[in-house]
């Protein structure tokens, strides 16, 4: 499912017209139409307002993924490993100084 298809689905889920959604987030109705037909994409600063209107997370809107506890755990494990590698590199760098 494309981002445009998700925007269309979520907008209909909250029973909102393109015009009303456009008013809510400060764009034109034509802009909403272009987003929903994948002719253009929302600017980064419009993602949060869209998510607030739809009651979803940015991951749900952009990727179509719900932010589950399993996904959070995977992300936390990745961050831990990355931070350990950074610490080792930093330690080795300090030893050589």
Short mmCIF file of N, CA, C and O in Angstrom, two decimals:
data_model
loop_
_atom_site.label_atom_id
_atom_site.label_comp_id
_atom_site.label_asym_id
_atom_site.label_seq_id
_atom_site.Cartn_x
_atom_site.Cartn_y
_atom_site.Cartn_z
N UNK A 1 0.85 -1.18 0.00
CA UNK A 1 0.00 0.00 0.00
C UNK A 1 0.89 1.24 0.00
O UNK A 1 1.85 1.33 0.75
N UNK A 2 0.57 2.19 -0.86
CA UNK A 2 1.36 3.42 -0.95
C UNK A 2 0.97 4.39 0.16
O UNK A 2 -0.07 4.24 0.80
N UNK A 3 1.80 5.41 0.33
CA UNK A 3 1.49 6.45 1.31
C UNK A 3 0.16 7.13 0.95
O UNK A 3 -0.67 7.38 1.82
N UNK A 4 -0.05 7.39 -0.32
CA UNK A 4 -1.29 8.01 -0.76
C UNK A 4 -2.51 7.16 -0.42
O UNK A 4 -3.54 7.67 0.03
N UNK A 5 -2.38 5.86 -0.62
CA UNK A 5 -3.49 4.96 -0.29
C UNK A 5 -3.76 4.95 1.21
O UNK A 5 -4.91 4.91 1.64
N UNK A 6 -2.68 5.00 2.01
CA UNK A 6 -2.87 5.04 3.47
C UNK A 6 -3.52 6.35 3.89
O UNK A 6 -4.41 6.37 4.74
N UNK A 7 -3.10 7.47 3.29
CA UNK A 7 -3.73 8.76 3.60
C UNK A 7 -5.22 8.71 3.29
O UNK A 7 -6.04 9.15 4.10
N UNK A 8 -5.56 8.19 2.13
CA UNK A 8 -6.97 8.07 1.73
C UNK A 8 -7.74 7.20 2.73
O UNK A 8 -8.82 7.56 3.19
N UNK A 9 -7.15 6.05 3.09
CA UNK A 9 -7.80 5.13 4.01
C UNK A 9 -8.03 5.77 5.38
O UNK A 9 -9.13 5.72 5.92
N UNK A 10 -6.99 6.40 5.94
CA UNK A 10 -7.12 7.02 7.26
C UNK A 10 -8.09 8.20 7.23
O UNK A 10 -8.85 8.40 8.17
N UNK A 11 -8.07 8.97 6.15
CA UNK A 11 -8.99 10.11 6.06
C UNK A 11 -10.44 9.61 6.05
O UNK A 11 -11.30 10.16 6.74
N UNK A 12 -10.69 8.57 5.30
CA UNK A 12 -12.04 8.00 5.27
C UNK A 12 -12.40 7.35 6.59
O UNK A 12 -13.57 7.39 7.00
N UNK A 13 -11.42 6.79 7.25
CA UNK A 13 -11.67 6.15 8.55
C UNK A 13 -12.17 7.15 9.58
O UNK A 13 -13.00 6.83 10.42
N UNK A 14 -11.65 8.38 9.51
CA UNK A 14 -12.11 9.43 10.44
C UNK A 14 -13.25 10.24 9.85
O UNK A 14 -13.64 11.26 10.41
N UNK A 15 -13.74 9.79 8.70
CA UNK A 15 -14.90 10.40 8.05
C UNK A 15 -14.69 11.90 7.81
O UNK A 15 -15.51 12.73 8.23
N UNK A 16 -13.60 12.24 7.14
CA UNK A 16 -13.24 13.63 6.91
C UNK A 16 -13.07 13.88 5.41
O UNK A 16 -12.48 13.06 4.71
N UNK A 17 -13.58 14.99 4.94
CA UNK A 17 -13.41 15.34 3.53
C UNK A 17 -11.99 15.84 3.30
O UNK A 17 -11.28 16.23 4.24
N UNK A 18 -11.58 15.85 2.04
CA UNK A 18 -10.27 16.42 1.70
C UNK A 18 -10.21 17.88 2.12
O UNK A 18 -9.19 18.34 2.63
N UNK A 19 -11.30 18.60 1.91
CA UNK A 19 -11.35 20.02 2.25
C UNK A 19 -11.16 20.24 3.75
O UNK A 19 -10.40 21.10 4.17
N UNK A 20 -11.84 19.45 4.56
CA UNK A 20 -11.74 19.58 6.02
C UNK A 20 -10.34 19.23 6.50
O UNK A 20 -9.76 19.93 7.35
N UNK A 21 -9.76 18.15 5.96
CA UNK A 21 -8.40 17.77 6.35
C UNK A 21 -7.42 18.87 5.96
O UNK A 21 -6.53 19.22 6.74
N UNK A 22 -7.61 19.43 4.77
CA UNK A 22 -6.74 20.51 4.31
C UNK A 22 -6.80 21.69 5.27
O UNK A 22 -5.75 22.26 5.63
N UNK A 23 -7.99 22.05 5.73
CA UNK A 23 -8.15 23.14 6.69
C UNK A 23 -7.42 22.82 7.99
O UNK A 23 -6.75 23.69 8.56
N UNK A 24 -7.56 21.59 8.44
CA UNK A 24 -6.96 21.17 9.72
C UNK A 24 -5.45 21.30 9.73
O UNK A 24 -4.86 21.65 10.75
N UNK A 25 -4.81 20.98 8.60
CA UNK A 25 -3.34 20.97 8.60
C UNK A 25 -2.71 22.12 7.82
O UNK A 25 -1.49 22.21 7.75
N UNK A 26 -3.54 22.98 7.26
CA UNK A 26 -3.02 24.20 6.63
C UNK A 26 -2.49 24.03 5.22
O UNK A 26 -1.47 24.61 4.87
N UNK A 27 -3.19 23.22 4.41
CA UNK A 27 -2.84 23.08 2.99
C UNK A 27 -4.13 23.22 2.18
O UNK A 27 -5.20 23.39 2.73
N UNK A 28 -4.01 23.12 0.86
CA UNK A 28 -5.20 23.19 0.01
C UNK A 28 -5.80 21.80 -0.19
O UNK A 28 -5.12 20.79 -0.01
N UNK A 29 -7.05 21.78 -0.62
CA UNK A 29 -7.70 20.51 -0.93
C UNK A 29 -6.98 19.80 -2.07
O UNK A 29 -6.83 18.59 -2.09
N UNK A 30 -6.47 20.59 -3.02
CA UNK A 30 -5.74 20.02 -4.15
C UNK A 30 -4.47 19.31 -3.68
O UNK A 30 -4.07 18.28 -4.24
N UNK A 31 -3.83 19.86 -2.65
CA UNK A 31 -2.64 19.22 -2.10
C UNK A 31 -2.98 17.86 -1.52
O UNK A 31 -2.27 16.88 -1.77
N UNK A 32 -4.07 17.78 -0.78
CA UNK A 32 -4.51 16.49 -0.22
C UNK A 32 -4.76 15.50 -1.36
O UNK A 32 -4.35 14.34 -1.30
N UNK A 33 -5.43 15.96 -2.42
CA UNK A 33 -5.71 15.11 -3.57
C UNK A 33 -4.42 14.58 -4.19
O UNK A 33 -4.32 13.40 -4.52
N UNK A 34 -3.44 15.45 -4.35
CA UNK A 34 -2.15 15.03 -4.93
C UNK A 34 -1.45 14.02 -4.04
O UNK A 34 -0.83 13.07 -4.53
N UNK A 35 -1.53 14.21 -2.72
CA UNK A 35 -0.92 13.24 -1.80
C UNK A 35 -1.59 11.88 -1.94
O UNK A 35 -0.93 10.86 -2.00
N UNK A 36 -2.92 11.90 -1.99
CA UNK A 36 -3.68 10.64 -2.03
C UNK A 36 -3.53 9.90 -3.35
O UNK A 36 -3.71 8.69 -3.40
N UNK A 37 -3.19 10.61 -4.41
CA UNK A 37 -2.98 9.97 -5.71
C UNK A 37 -1.49 9.77 -6.01
O UNK A 37 -1.13 9.45 -7.14
N UNK A 38 -0.66 9.97 -5.00
CA UNK A 38 0.79 9.76 -5.10
C UNK A 38 1.45 10.64 -6.16
O UNK A 38 2.49 10.28 -6.71
N UNK A 39 0.84 11.79 -6.43
CA UNK A 39 1.47 12.75 -7.35
C UNK A 39 2.51 13.59 -6.63
O UNK A 39 3.40 14.16 -7.27
N UNK A 40 2.38 13.68 -5.31
CA UNK A 40 3.37 14.36 -4.48
C UNK A 40 3.28 13.77 -3.08
O UNK A 40 2.41 12.95 -2.80
N UNK A 41 4.21 14.17 -2.23
CA UNK A 41 4.25 13.65 -0.87
C UNK A 41 4.17 14.80 0.13
O UNK A 41 4.63 15.90 -0.17
N UNK A 42 3.62 14.53 1.31
CA UNK A 42 3.55 15.59 2.33
C UNK A 42 4.95 16.02 2.76
O UNK A 42 5.86 15.20 2.83
N UNK A 43 5.09 17.32 3.00
CA UNK A 43 6.34 17.82 3.58
C UNK A 43 6.47 17.23 4.99
O UNK A 43 5.48 16.90 5.64
N UNK A 44 7.69 17.14 5.45
CA UNK A 44 7.97 16.56 6.75
C UNK A 44 7.17 17.24 7.87
O UNK A 44 6.67 16.57 8.76
N UNK A 45 7.03 18.55 7.79
CA UNK A 45 6.32 19.28 8.86
C UNK A 45 4.81 19.03 8.86
O UNK A 45 4.12 19.46 9.78
N UNK A 46 4.30 18.32 7.87
CA UNK A 46 2.86 17.98 7.83
C UNK A 46 2.58 16.58 8.36
O UNK A 46 1.42 16.23 8.59
N UNK A 47 3.62 15.77 8.55
CA UNK A 47 3.43 14.38 9.01
C UNK A 47 2.81 14.35 10.41
O UNK A 47 1.83 13.64 10.65
N UNK A 48 3.37 15.12 11.33
CA UNK A 48 2.84 15.11 12.70
C UNK A 48 1.38 15.58 12.77
O UNK A 48 0.56 14.90 13.39
N UNK A 49 1.03 16.70 12.12
CA UNK A 49 -0.39 17.09 12.15
C UNK A 49 -1.31 16.04 11.54
O UNK A 49 -2.41 15.80 12.04
N UNK A 50 -0.87 15.39 10.47
CA UNK A 50 -1.68 14.33 9.87
C UNK A 50 -1.89 13.19 10.87
O UNK A 50 -3.01 12.69 11.04
N UNK A 51 -0.82 12.80 11.54
CA UNK A 51 -0.90 11.71 12.51
C UNK A 51 -1.83 12.07 13.67
O UNK A 51 -2.57 11.23 14.16
N UNK A 52 -1.78 13.33 14.10
CA UNK A 52 -2.66 13.77 15.18
C UNK A 52 -4.13 13.69 14.76
O UNK A 52 -4.97 13.23 15.51
N UNK A 53 -4.42 14.13 13.55
CA UNK A 53 -5.79 14.08 13.05
C UNK A 53 -6.28 12.64 12.97
O UNK A 53 -7.41 12.33 13.35
N UNK A 54 -5.41 11.74 12.48
CA UNK A 54 -5.80 10.35 12.29
C UNK A 54 -5.67 9.50 13.56
O UNK A 54 -6.17 8.38 13.61
N UNK A 55 -4.96 10.02 14.56
CA UNK A 55 -4.76 9.25 15.79
C UNK A 55 -3.83 8.07 15.60
O UNK A 55 -4.05 6.99 16.15
N UNK A 56 -2.77 8.27 14.80
CA UNK A 56 -1.82 7.20 14.51
C UNK A 56 -0.40 7.71 14.71
O UNK A 56 -0.18 8.91 14.92
N UNK A 57 0.56 6.80 14.62
CA UNK A 57 1.98 7.18 14.73
C UNK A 57 2.54 7.46 13.34
O UNK A 57 1.97 7.00 12.33
N UNK A 58 3.66 8.17 13.27
CA UNK A 58 4.30 8.37 11.97
C UNK A 58 4.66 7.06 11.26
O UNK A 58 4.53 6.95 10.05
N UNK A 59 5.08 6.04 12.02
CA UNK A 59 5.38 4.74 11.41
C UNK A 59 4.15 4.15 10.73
O UNK A 59 4.24 3.57 9.65
N UNK A 60 3.01 4.28 11.38
CA UNK A 60 1.78 3.76 10.79
C UNK A 60 1.45 4.49 9.49
O UNK A 60 1.03 3.86 8.52
N UNK A 61 1.66 5.79 9.47
CA UNK A 61 1.35 6.56 8.28
C UNK A 61 2.37 6.31 7.17
O UNK A 61 2.00 6.00 6.03
N UNK A 62 3.63 6.40 7.48
CA UNK A 62 4.67 6.34 6.46
C UNK A 62 4.94 4.92 5.99
O UNK A 62 5.02 4.65 4.79
N UNK A 63 5.09 4.00 6.92
CA UNK A 63 5.43 2.63 6.55
C UNK A 63 4.27 1.66 6.60
O UNK A 63 4.39 0.53 6.13
N UNK A 64 3.19 2.07 7.23
CA UNK A 64 2.07 1.16 7.38
C UNK A 64 2.27 0.18 8.51
O UNK A 64 1.63 -0.85 8.57
N UNK A 65 3.20 0.51 9.43
CA UNK A 65 3.52 -0.37 10.55
C UNK A 65 3.02 0.21 11.85
O UNK A 65 3.19 1.39 12.11
N UNK A 66 2.45 -0.66 12.65
CA UNK A 66 2.11 -0.25 14.00
C UNK A 66 3.36 -0.39 14.85
O UNK A 66 4.15 -1.30 14.66
N UNK A 67 3.53 0.51 15.79
CA UNK A 67 4.70 0.48 16.64
C UNK A 67 4.46 -0.49 17.80
O UNK A 67 4.09 -0.11 18.89
N UNK A 68 4.68 -1.76 17.53
CA UNK A 68 4.43 -2.79 18.52
C UNK A 68 5.58 -2.90 19.50
O UNK A 68 6.68 -2.40 19.25
N UNK A 69 5.36 -3.61 20.60
CA UNK A 69 6.42 -3.80 21.58
C UNK A 69 7.57 -4.60 20.98
O UNK A 69 8.73 -4.38 21.31
N UNK A 70 7.26 -5.52 20.07
CA UNK A 70 8.32 -6.30 19.42
C UNK A 70 9.20 -5.39 18.57
O UNK A 70 10.43 -5.49 18.60
N UNK A 71 8.59 -4.48 17.83
CA UNK A 71 9.36 -3.55 17.01
C UNK A 71 10.21 -2.64 17.89
O UNK A 71 11.36 -2.34 17.57
N UNK A 72 9.66 -2.21 19.04
CA UNK A 72 10.42 -1.38 19.97
C UNK A 72 11.61 -2.15 20.52
O UNK A 72 12.70 -1.60 20.67
N UNK A 73 11.40 -3.43 20.86
CA UNK A 73 12.48 -4.24 21.40
C UNK A 73 13.60 -4.42 20.37
O UNK A 73 14.78 -4.30 20.70
N UNK A 74 13.23 -4.66 19.12
CA UNK A 74 14.24 -4.79 18.06
C UNK A 74 15.02 -3.50 17.92
O UNK A 74 16.25 -3.51 17.82
N UNK A 75 14.32 -2.37 17.93
CA UNK A 75 14.99 -1.07 17.82
C UNK A 75 15.90 -0.83 19.01
O UNK A 75 17.03 -0.35 18.85
N UNK A 76 15.45 -1.17 20.22
CA UNK A 76 16.28 -0.99 21.41
C UNK A 76 17.54 -1.85 21.35
O UNK A 76 18.62 -1.40 21.72
N UNK A 77 17.40 -3.10 20.90
CA UNK A 77 18.56 -3.98 20.77
C UNK A 77 19.56 -3.42 19.77
O UNK A 77 20.77 -3.43 20.00
N UNK A 78 19.06 -2.92 18.65
CA UNK A 78 19.92 -2.31 17.65
C UNK A 78 20.66 -1.10 18.23
O UNK A 78 21.87 -0.95 18.06
N UNK A 79 19.93 -0.26 18.95
CA UNK A 79 20.54 0.93 19.54
C UNK A 79 21.60 0.56 20.57
O UNK A 79 22.65 1.21 20.64
N UNK A 80 21.35 -0.46 21.38
CA UNK A 80 22.33 -0.92 22.36
C UNK A 80 23.61 -1.38 21.69
O UNK A 80 24.71 -1.00 22.09
N UNK A 81 23.48 -2.19 20.66
CA UNK A 81 24.66 -2.69 19.93
C UNK A 81 25.42 -1.53 19.30
O UNK A 81 26.65 -1.50 19.36
N UNK A 82 24.69 -0.60 18.71
CA UNK A 82 25.34 0.55 18.08
C UNK A 82 26.08 1.39 19.11
O UNK A 82 27.22 1.82 18.90
N UNK A 83 25.47 1.60 20.27
CA UNK A 83 26.10 2.39 21.31
C UNK A 83 27.34 1.70 21.86
O UNK A 83 28.34 2.35 22.18
N UNK A 84 27.30 0.37 21.99
CA UNK A 84 28.48 -0.38 22.45
C UNK A 84 29.63 -0.24 21.45
O UNK A 84 30.78 -0.04 21.85
N UNK A 85 29.32 -0.32 20.16
CA UNK A 85 30.36 -0.16 19.15
C UNK A 85 30.96 1.24 19.21
O UNK A 85 32.17 1.41 19.10
N UNK A 86 30.12 2.24 19.40
CA UNK A 86 30.62 3.61 19.52
C UNK A 86 31.54 3.75 20.72
O UNK A 86 32.57 4.42 20.66
N UNK A 87 31.16 3.13 21.83
CA UNK A 87 31.97 3.20 23.05
C UNK A 87 33.32 2.55 22.84
O UNK A 87 34.35 3.06 23.30
N UNK A 88 33.33 1.42 22.15
CA UNK A 88 34.60 0.72 21.88
C UNK A 88 35.49 1.57 20.99
O UNK A 88 36.68 1.73 21.26
N UNK A 89 34.93 2.13 19.94
CA UNK A 89 35.70 2.98 19.04
C UNK A 89 36.25 4.19 19.78
O UNK A 89 37.43 4.54 19.63
N UNK A 90 35.43 4.80 20.61
CA UNK A 90 35.87 5.95 21.38
C UNK A 90 36.99 5.57 22.34
O UNK A 90 37.99 6.26 22.45
N UNK A 91 36.86 4.43 23.01
CA UNK A 91 37.88 3.96 23.94
C UNK A 91 39.18 3.70 23.24
O UNK A 91 40.25 4.09 23.71
N UNK A 92 39.11 3.04 22.08
CA UNK A 92 40.32 2.77 21.32
C UNK A 92 40.96 4.06 20.82
O UNK A 92 42.19 4.18 20.79
N UNK A 93 40.15 5.01 20.46
CA UNK A 93 40.67 6.30 20.00
C UNK A 93 41.40 7.02 21.14
O UNK A 93 42.45 7.63 20.92
N UNK A 94 40.86 6.95 22.33
CA UNK A 94 41.49 7.60 23.49
C UNK A 94 42.79 6.93 23.87
O UNK A 94 43.73 7.58 24.32
N UNK A 95 42.87 5.61 23.72
CA UNK A 95 44.09 4.88 24.04
C UNK A 95 45.23 5.29 23.11
O UNK A 95 46.36 5.42 23.53
N UNK A 96 44.92 5.55 21.86
CA UNK A 96 45.93 5.92 20.89
C UNK A 96 46.40 7.36 21.02
O UNK A 96 47.41 7.74 20.45
N UNK A 97 45.70 8.16 21.79
CA UNK A 97 46.07 9.58 21.93
C UNK A 97 47.16 9.74 22.93
O UNK A 97 47.59 9.18 23.74
#
